[in-house]
PDB file of C-alpha atoms in Angstrom:
ATOM      1  CA  UNK H1112       0.000   0.000   0.000  1.00 51.00           C
ATOM      2  CA  UNK H1113       1.376   3.435  -0.903  1.00 54.00           C
ATOM      3  CA  UNK H1114       1.457   6.356   1.562  1.00 54.00           C
ATOM      4  CA  UNK H1115      -1.289   8.359  -0.202  1.00 51.00           C
ATOM      5  CA  UNK H1116      -3.889   5.645   0.271  1.00 51.00           C
ATOM      6  CA  UNK H1117      -2.873   5.155   3.912  1.00 59.00           C
ATOM      7  CA  UNK H1118      -3.723   8.809   4.722  1.00 69.00           C
ATOM      8  CA  UNK H1119      -7.127   8.926   3.012  1.00 69.00           C
ATOM      9  CA  UNK H1120     -10.189   8.395   5.127  1.00 70.00           C
ATOM     10  CA  UNK H1121     -13.807   7.845   4.133  1.00 69.00           C
ATOM     11  CA  UNK H1122     -16.362  10.064   5.879  1.00 66.00           C
ATOM     12  CA  UNK H1123     -19.997   9.065   5.970  1.00 69.00           C
ATOM     13  CA  UNK H1124     -22.486  11.898   5.388  1.00 64.00           C
ATOM     14  CA  UNK H1125     -25.822  11.474   7.118  1.00 71.00           C
ATOM     15  CA  UNK H1126     -27.626  14.623   5.936  1.00 71.00           C
ATOM     16  CA  UNK H1127     -27.207  16.736   2.811  1.00 70.00           C
ATOM     17  CA  UNK H1128     -28.591  20.265   2.963  1.00 72.00           C
ATOM     18  CA  UNK H1129     -30.113  20.470  -0.525  1.00 78.00           C
ATOM     19  CA  UNK H1130     -30.914  24.199  -0.343  1.00 75.00           C
ATOM     20  CA  UNK H1131     -27.306  24.998   0.606  1.00 69.00           C
ATOM     21  CA  UNK H1132     -26.091  22.740  -2.189  1.00 69.00           C
ATOM     22  CA  UNK H1133     -28.241  24.696  -4.683  1.00 76.00           C
ATOM     23  CA  UNK H1134     -26.864  28.014  -3.403  1.00 68.00           C
ATOM     24  CA  UNK H1135     -23.301  26.750  -3.828  1.00 67.00           C
ATOM     25  CA  UNK H1136     -24.049  25.554  -7.359  1.00 71.00           C
ATOM     26  CA  UNK H1137     -25.667  28.887  -8.261  1.00 71.00           C
ATOM     27  CA  UNK H1138     -22.726  30.867  -6.853  1.00 64.00           C
ATOM     28  CA  UNK H1139     -20.293  28.658  -8.725  1.00 64.00           C
ATOM     29  CA  UNK H1140     -22.210  29.223 -11.965  1.00 63.00           C
ATOM     30  CA  UNK H1141     -22.224  32.995 -11.384  1.00 59.00           C
ATOM     31  CA  UNK H1142     -18.499  32.979 -10.725  1.00 57.00           C
ATOM     32  CA  UNK H1143     -17.880  31.115 -13.982  1.00 53.00           C
ATOM     33  CA  UNK H1144     -20.133  33.570 -15.821  1.00 54.00           C
ATOM     34  CA  UNK H1145     -18.062  36.467 -14.483  1.00 53.00           C
ATOM     35  CA  UNK H1146     -14.808  34.853 -15.583  1.00 56.00           C
ATOM     36  CA  UNK H1147     -13.560  36.700 -18.629  1.00 57.00           C
ATOM     37  CA  UNK H1148     -10.341  36.594 -20.541  1.00 60.00           C
ATOM     38  CA  UNK H1149      -8.463  39.844 -21.005  1.00 61.00           C
ATOM     39  CA  UNK H1150      -6.459  40.318 -24.142  1.00 62.00           C
ATOM     40  CA  UNK H1151      -2.817  41.303 -23.867  1.00 66.00           C
ATOM     41  CA  UNK H1152      -2.250  44.978 -24.656  1.00 61.00           C
ATOM     42  CA  UNK H1153       1.215  46.513 -24.852  1.00 61.00           C
ATOM     43  CA  UNK H1154       2.110  50.168 -24.337  1.00 59.00           C
ATOM     44  CA  UNK H1155       2.727  50.422 -28.074  1.00 50.00           C
ATOM     45  CA  UNK H1156      -1.008  49.883 -28.517  1.00 55.00           C
ATOM     46  CA  UNK H1157      -1.759  52.943 -26.387  1.00 54.00           C
ATOM     47  CA  UNK H1158      -2.454  56.028 -28.457  1.00 56.00           C
ATOM     48  CA  UNK H1159      -2.339  59.510 -26.971  1.00 69.00           C
ATOM     49  CA  UNK H1160      -5.770  60.637 -25.681  1.00 84.00           C
ATOM     50  CA  UNK H1161      -7.335  57.206 -26.188  1.00 90.00           C
ATOM     51  CA  UNK H1162      -6.518  55.659 -22.811  1.00 91.00           C
ATOM     52  CA  UNK H1163      -7.099  56.239 -19.125  1.00 92.00           C
ATOM     53  CA  UNK H1164      -6.364  54.364 -15.917  1.00 92.00           C
ATOM     54  CA  UNK H1165      -8.650  53.615 -13.014  1.00 92.00           C
ATOM     55  CA  UNK H1166      -8.843  51.990  -9.629  1.00 92.00           C
ATOM     56  CA  UNK H1167     -11.864  50.931  -7.619  1.00 91.00           C
ATOM     57  CA  UNK H1168     -11.644  52.791  -4.311  1.00 88.00           C
ATOM     58  CA  UNK H1169     -13.452  51.407  -1.279  1.00 82.00           C
ATOM     59  CA  UNK H1170     -13.590  47.729  -2.242  1.00 73.00           C
ATOM     60  CA  UNK H1171     -10.311  45.819  -2.295  1.00 70.00           C
ATOM     61  CA  UNK H1172     -11.686  42.593  -3.685  1.00 77.00           C
ATOM     62  CA  UNK H1173     -13.895  43.663  -6.610  1.00 84.00           C
ATOM     63  CA  UNK H1174     -12.774  41.499  -9.542  1.00 89.00           C
ATOM     64  CA  UNK H1175     -11.823  43.291 -12.747  1.00 89.00           C
ATOM     65  CA  UNK H1176     -14.316  41.081 -14.583  1.00 90.00           C
ATOM     66  CA  UNK H1177     -17.155  42.539 -12.477  1.00 92.00           C
ATOM     67  CA  UNK H1178     -15.969  46.084 -13.240  1.00 93.00           C
ATOM     68  CA  UNK H1179     -15.821  45.283 -16.960  1.00 94.00           C
ATOM     69  CA  UNK H1180     -19.266  43.673 -17.007  1.00 94.00           C
ATOM     70  CA  UNK H1181     -20.873  46.669 -15.262  1.00 94.00           C
ATOM     71  CA  UNK H1182     -19.080  49.243 -17.425  1.00 96.00           C
ATOM     72  CA  UNK H1183     -20.031  47.350 -20.584  1.00 94.00           C
ATOM     73  CA  UNK H1184     -23.645  48.156 -19.716  1.00 94.00           C
ATOM     74  CA  UNK H1185     -22.976  51.707 -18.555  1.00 94.00           C
ATOM     75  CA  UNK H1186     -20.761  52.592 -21.538  1.00 96.00           C
ATOM     76  CA  UNK H1187     -22.868  50.686 -24.105  1.00 94.00           C
ATOM     77  CA  UNK H1188     -23.344  53.780 -26.291  1.00 94.00           C
ATOM     78  CA  UNK H1189     -19.593  54.255 -26.690  1.00 96.00           C
ATOM     79  CA  UNK H1190     -17.556  52.707 -29.457  1.00 96.00           C
ATOM     80  CA  UNK H1191     -15.352  49.667 -28.852  1.00 96.00           C
ATOM     81  CA  UNK H1192     -13.120  49.733 -25.792  1.00 96.00           C
ATOM     82  CA  UNK H1193     -10.862  47.278 -23.987  1.00 94.00           C
ATOM     83  CA  UNK H1194      -9.678  46.884 -20.444  1.00 94.00           C
ATOM     84  CA  UNK H1195      -6.370  45.590 -19.128  1.00 91.00           C
ATOM     85  CA  UNK H1196      -5.889  44.492 -15.541  1.00 89.00           C
ATOM     86  CA  UNK H1197      -2.651  45.956 -14.163  1.00 84.00           C
ATOM     87  CA  UNK H1198      -0.976  45.461 -10.799  1.00 82.00           C
ATOM     88  CA  UNK H1199      -2.281  46.656  -7.420  1.00 84.00           C
ATOM     89  CA  UNK H1200      -5.906  46.765  -8.592  1.00 86.00           C
ATOM     90  CA  UNK H1201      -5.236  49.359 -11.291  1.00 90.00           C
ATOM     91  CA  UNK H1202      -7.018  48.909 -14.625  1.00 91.00           C
ATOM     92  CA  UNK H1203      -6.236  50.429 -18.005  1.00 91.00           C
ATOM     93  CA  UNK H1204      -9.083  51.462 -20.316  1.00 94.00           C
ATOM     94  CA  UNK H1205      -8.355  51.727 -24.035  1.00 93.00           C
ATOM     95  CA  UNK H1206     -10.774  53.322 -26.488  1.00 95.00           C
ATOM     96  CA  UNK H1207     -10.826  53.210 -30.287  1.00 92.00           C
ATOM     97  CA  UNK H1208     -11.967  56.844 -30.400  1.00 93.00           C
ATOM     98  CA  UNK H1209     -10.485  59.852 -28.585  1.00 92.00           C
ATOM     99  CA  UNK H1210     -13.994  61.254 -28.078  1.00 95.00           C
ATOM    100  CA  UNK H1211     -15.023  58.179 -26.080  1.00 96.00           C
ATOM    101  CA  UNK H1212     -12.036  58.496 -23.751  1.00 95.00           C
ATOM    102  CA  UNK H1213     -12.685  62.232 -23.350  1.00 95.00           C
ATOM    103  CA  UNK H1214     -16.369  61.528 -22.560  1.00 96.00           C
ATOM    104  CA  UNK H1215     -15.488  58.968 -19.877  1.00 96.00           C
ATOM    105  CA  UNK H1216     -13.022  61.364 -18.226  1.00 94.00           C
ATOM    106  CA  UNK H1217     -15.384  64.332 -18.529  1.00 91.00           C
ATOM    107  CA  UNK H1218     -18.300  62.484 -16.888  1.00 91.00           C
ATOM    108  CA  UNK H1219     -16.348  61.477 -13.789  1.00 89.00           C
ATOM    109  CA  UNK H1220     -16.922  60.297 -11.118  1.00 88.00           C
ATOM    110  CA  UNK H1221     -18.139  56.806 -12.060  1.00 92.00           C
ATOM    111  CA  UNK H1222     -19.781  54.611  -9.441  1.00 91.00           C
ATOM    112  CA  UNK H1223     -19.433  50.857 -10.007  1.00 92.00           C
ATOM    113  CA  UNK H1224     -21.452  48.522  -7.800  1.00 89.00           C
ATOM    114  CA  UNK H1225     -21.820  51.278  -5.195  1.00 89.00           C
ATOM    115  CA  UNK H1226     -18.130  52.232  -4.993  1.00 90.00           C
ATOM    116  CA  UNK H1227     -15.977  54.830  -6.724  1.00 91.00           C
ATOM    117  CA  UNK H1228     -14.065  53.983  -9.891  1.00 93.00           C
ATOM    118  CA  UNK H1229     -11.415  56.702  -9.770  1.00 92.00           C
ATOM    119  CA  UNK H1230     -10.339  57.424 -13.358  1.00 93.00           C
ATOM    120  CA  UNK H1231      -7.311  59.466 -14.412  1.00 91.00           C
ATOM    121  CA  UNK H1232      -5.825  60.281 -17.827  1.00 90.00           C
ATOM    122  CA  UNK H1233      -3.151  57.835 -18.970  1.00 86.00           C
ATOM    123  CA  UNK H1234       0.170  59.078 -17.504  1.00 82.00           C
ATOM    124  CA  UNK H1235       2.507  60.589 -20.088  1.00 73.00           C
ATOM    125  CA  UNK H1236       5.475  58.630 -18.724  1.00 72.00           C
ATOM    126  CA  UNK H1237       3.424  55.427 -18.906  1.00 69.00           C
ATOM    127  CA  UNK H1238       4.010  54.457 -15.267  1.00 73.00           C
ATOM    128  CA  UNK H1239       0.976  54.280 -13.006  1.00 74.00           C
ATOM    129  CA  UNK H1240       1.362  54.978  -9.297  1.00 72.00           C
ATOM    130  CA  UNK H1241      -1.269  53.676  -6.886  1.00 68.00           C
ATOM    131  CA  UNK H1242      -0.996  56.838  -4.758  1.00 64.00           C
ATOM    132  CA  UNK H1243      -2.451  58.861  -7.644  1.00 78.00           C
ATOM    133  CA  UNK H1244      -5.861  57.334  -6.925  1.00 81.00           C
ATOM    134  CA  UNK H1245      -6.148  58.555  -3.322  1.00 80.00           C
ATOM    135  CA  UNK H1246      -7.816  61.819  -4.412  1.00 80.00           C
ATOM    136  CA  UNK H1247     -10.904  62.179  -6.597  1.00 81.00           C
ATOM    137  CA  UNK H1248     -12.833  65.232  -7.787  1.00 77.00           C
ATOM    138  CA  UNK H1249     -16.614  65.424  -7.371  1.00 75.00           C
ATOM    139  CA  UNK H1250     -19.304  67.848  -8.365  1.00 76.00           C
ATOM    140  CA  UNK H1251     -21.223  68.905  -5.264  1.00 80.00           C
ATOM    141  CA  UNK H1252     -24.719  70.420  -5.198  1.00 83.00           C
ATOM    142  CA  UNK H1253     -26.082  72.456  -2.319  1.00 84.00           C
ATOM    143  CA  UNK H1254     -29.862  72.531  -1.895  1.00 88.00           C
ATOM    144  CA  UNK H1255     -32.036  74.916   0.082  1.00 89.00           C
ATOM    145  CA  UNK H1256     -29.615  77.844  -0.157  1.00 87.00           C
ATOM    146  CA  UNK H1257     -31.435  81.211  -0.098  1.00 91.00           C
ATOM    147  CA  UNK H1258     -31.391  82.957  -3.485  1.00 90.00           C
ATOM    148  CA  UNK H1259     -29.498  85.977  -2.155  1.00 92.00           C
ATOM    149  CA  UNK H1260     -26.477  83.699  -1.475  1.00 88.00           C
ATOM    150  CA  UNK H1261     -26.268  82.334  -5.049  1.00 86.00           C
ATOM    151  CA  UNK H1262     -23.085  84.196  -6.016  1.00 87.00           C
ATOM    152  CA  UNK H1263     -19.863  82.983  -7.633  1.00 85.00           C
ATOM    153  CA  UNK H1264     -17.751  84.046  -4.647  1.00 86.00           C
ATOM    154  CA  UNK H1265     -19.940  81.932  -2.317  1.00 87.00           C
ATOM    155  CA  UNK H1266     -19.288  78.811  -4.410  1.00 85.00           C
ATOM    156  CA  UNK H1267     -15.635  78.791  -3.331  1.00 85.00           C
ATOM    157  CA  UNK H1268     -16.563  79.307   0.336  1.00 88.00           C
ATOM    158  CA  UNK H1269     -19.086  76.453   0.318  1.00 86.00           C
ATOM    159  CA  UNK H1270     -16.790  74.200  -1.719  1.00 83.00           C
ATOM    160  CA  UNK H1271     -13.996  74.563   0.831  1.00 84.00           C
ATOM    161  CA  UNK H1272     -16.406  73.359   3.537  1.00 83.00           C
ATOM    162  CA  UNK H1273     -16.568  69.904   1.911  1.00 82.00           C
ATOM    163  CA  UNK H1274     -13.012  69.662   0.552  1.00 80.00           C
ATOM    164  CA  UNK H1275     -10.731  71.463  -1.875  1.00 80.00           C
ATOM    165  CA  UNK H1276     -12.576  73.803  -4.210  1.00 78.00           C
ATOM    166  CA  UNK H1277     -11.895  73.499  -7.944  1.00 76.00           C
ATOM    167  CA  UNK H1278     -13.483  75.563 -10.664  1.00 73.00           C
ATOM    168  CA  UNK H1279     -15.287  73.422 -13.248  1.00 63.00           C
ATOM    169  CA  UNK H1280     -12.570  74.003 -15.858  1.00 51.00           C
ATOM    170  CA  UNK H1281      -9.770  72.847 -13.475  1.00 50.00           C
ATOM    171  CA  UNK H1282     -11.096  69.295 -13.089  1.00 46.00           C
TER     172      UNK H1282
END
């Protein structure tokens, strides 16, 4: 008798929880459905103004395949685009048209599955640093403000109350 068969042990199961078994099968099927293959893209494929980088902030374990599936629905009106999974949770987004990349960057912030997808233009030097994703710009609306306070100079004062104030054209 070899050593592998000496260490194996048969365990008798008295009860099988069929509902739990169905849940496990369903989850396994969903996981397989979410599995996608990502094509290999080199930096030579990146064209100026047709790429951006992003990182999901607030959820360490969101698979890139989930991000891609959600964005495929959200960005369905755009032309063809591809995604490359990079290191440290960073993802590269590559568009066939400059206008599509500009649209995606202009319409920031993007919320994916309830968390922020922080997008930035593709770095000129080509190297992505994770620290670049620690800050994100948001449009903020204030409601219920009396009409007499609706002045440009008050926008900066109110904006500084919630963070750093940026004019719309600085974003």
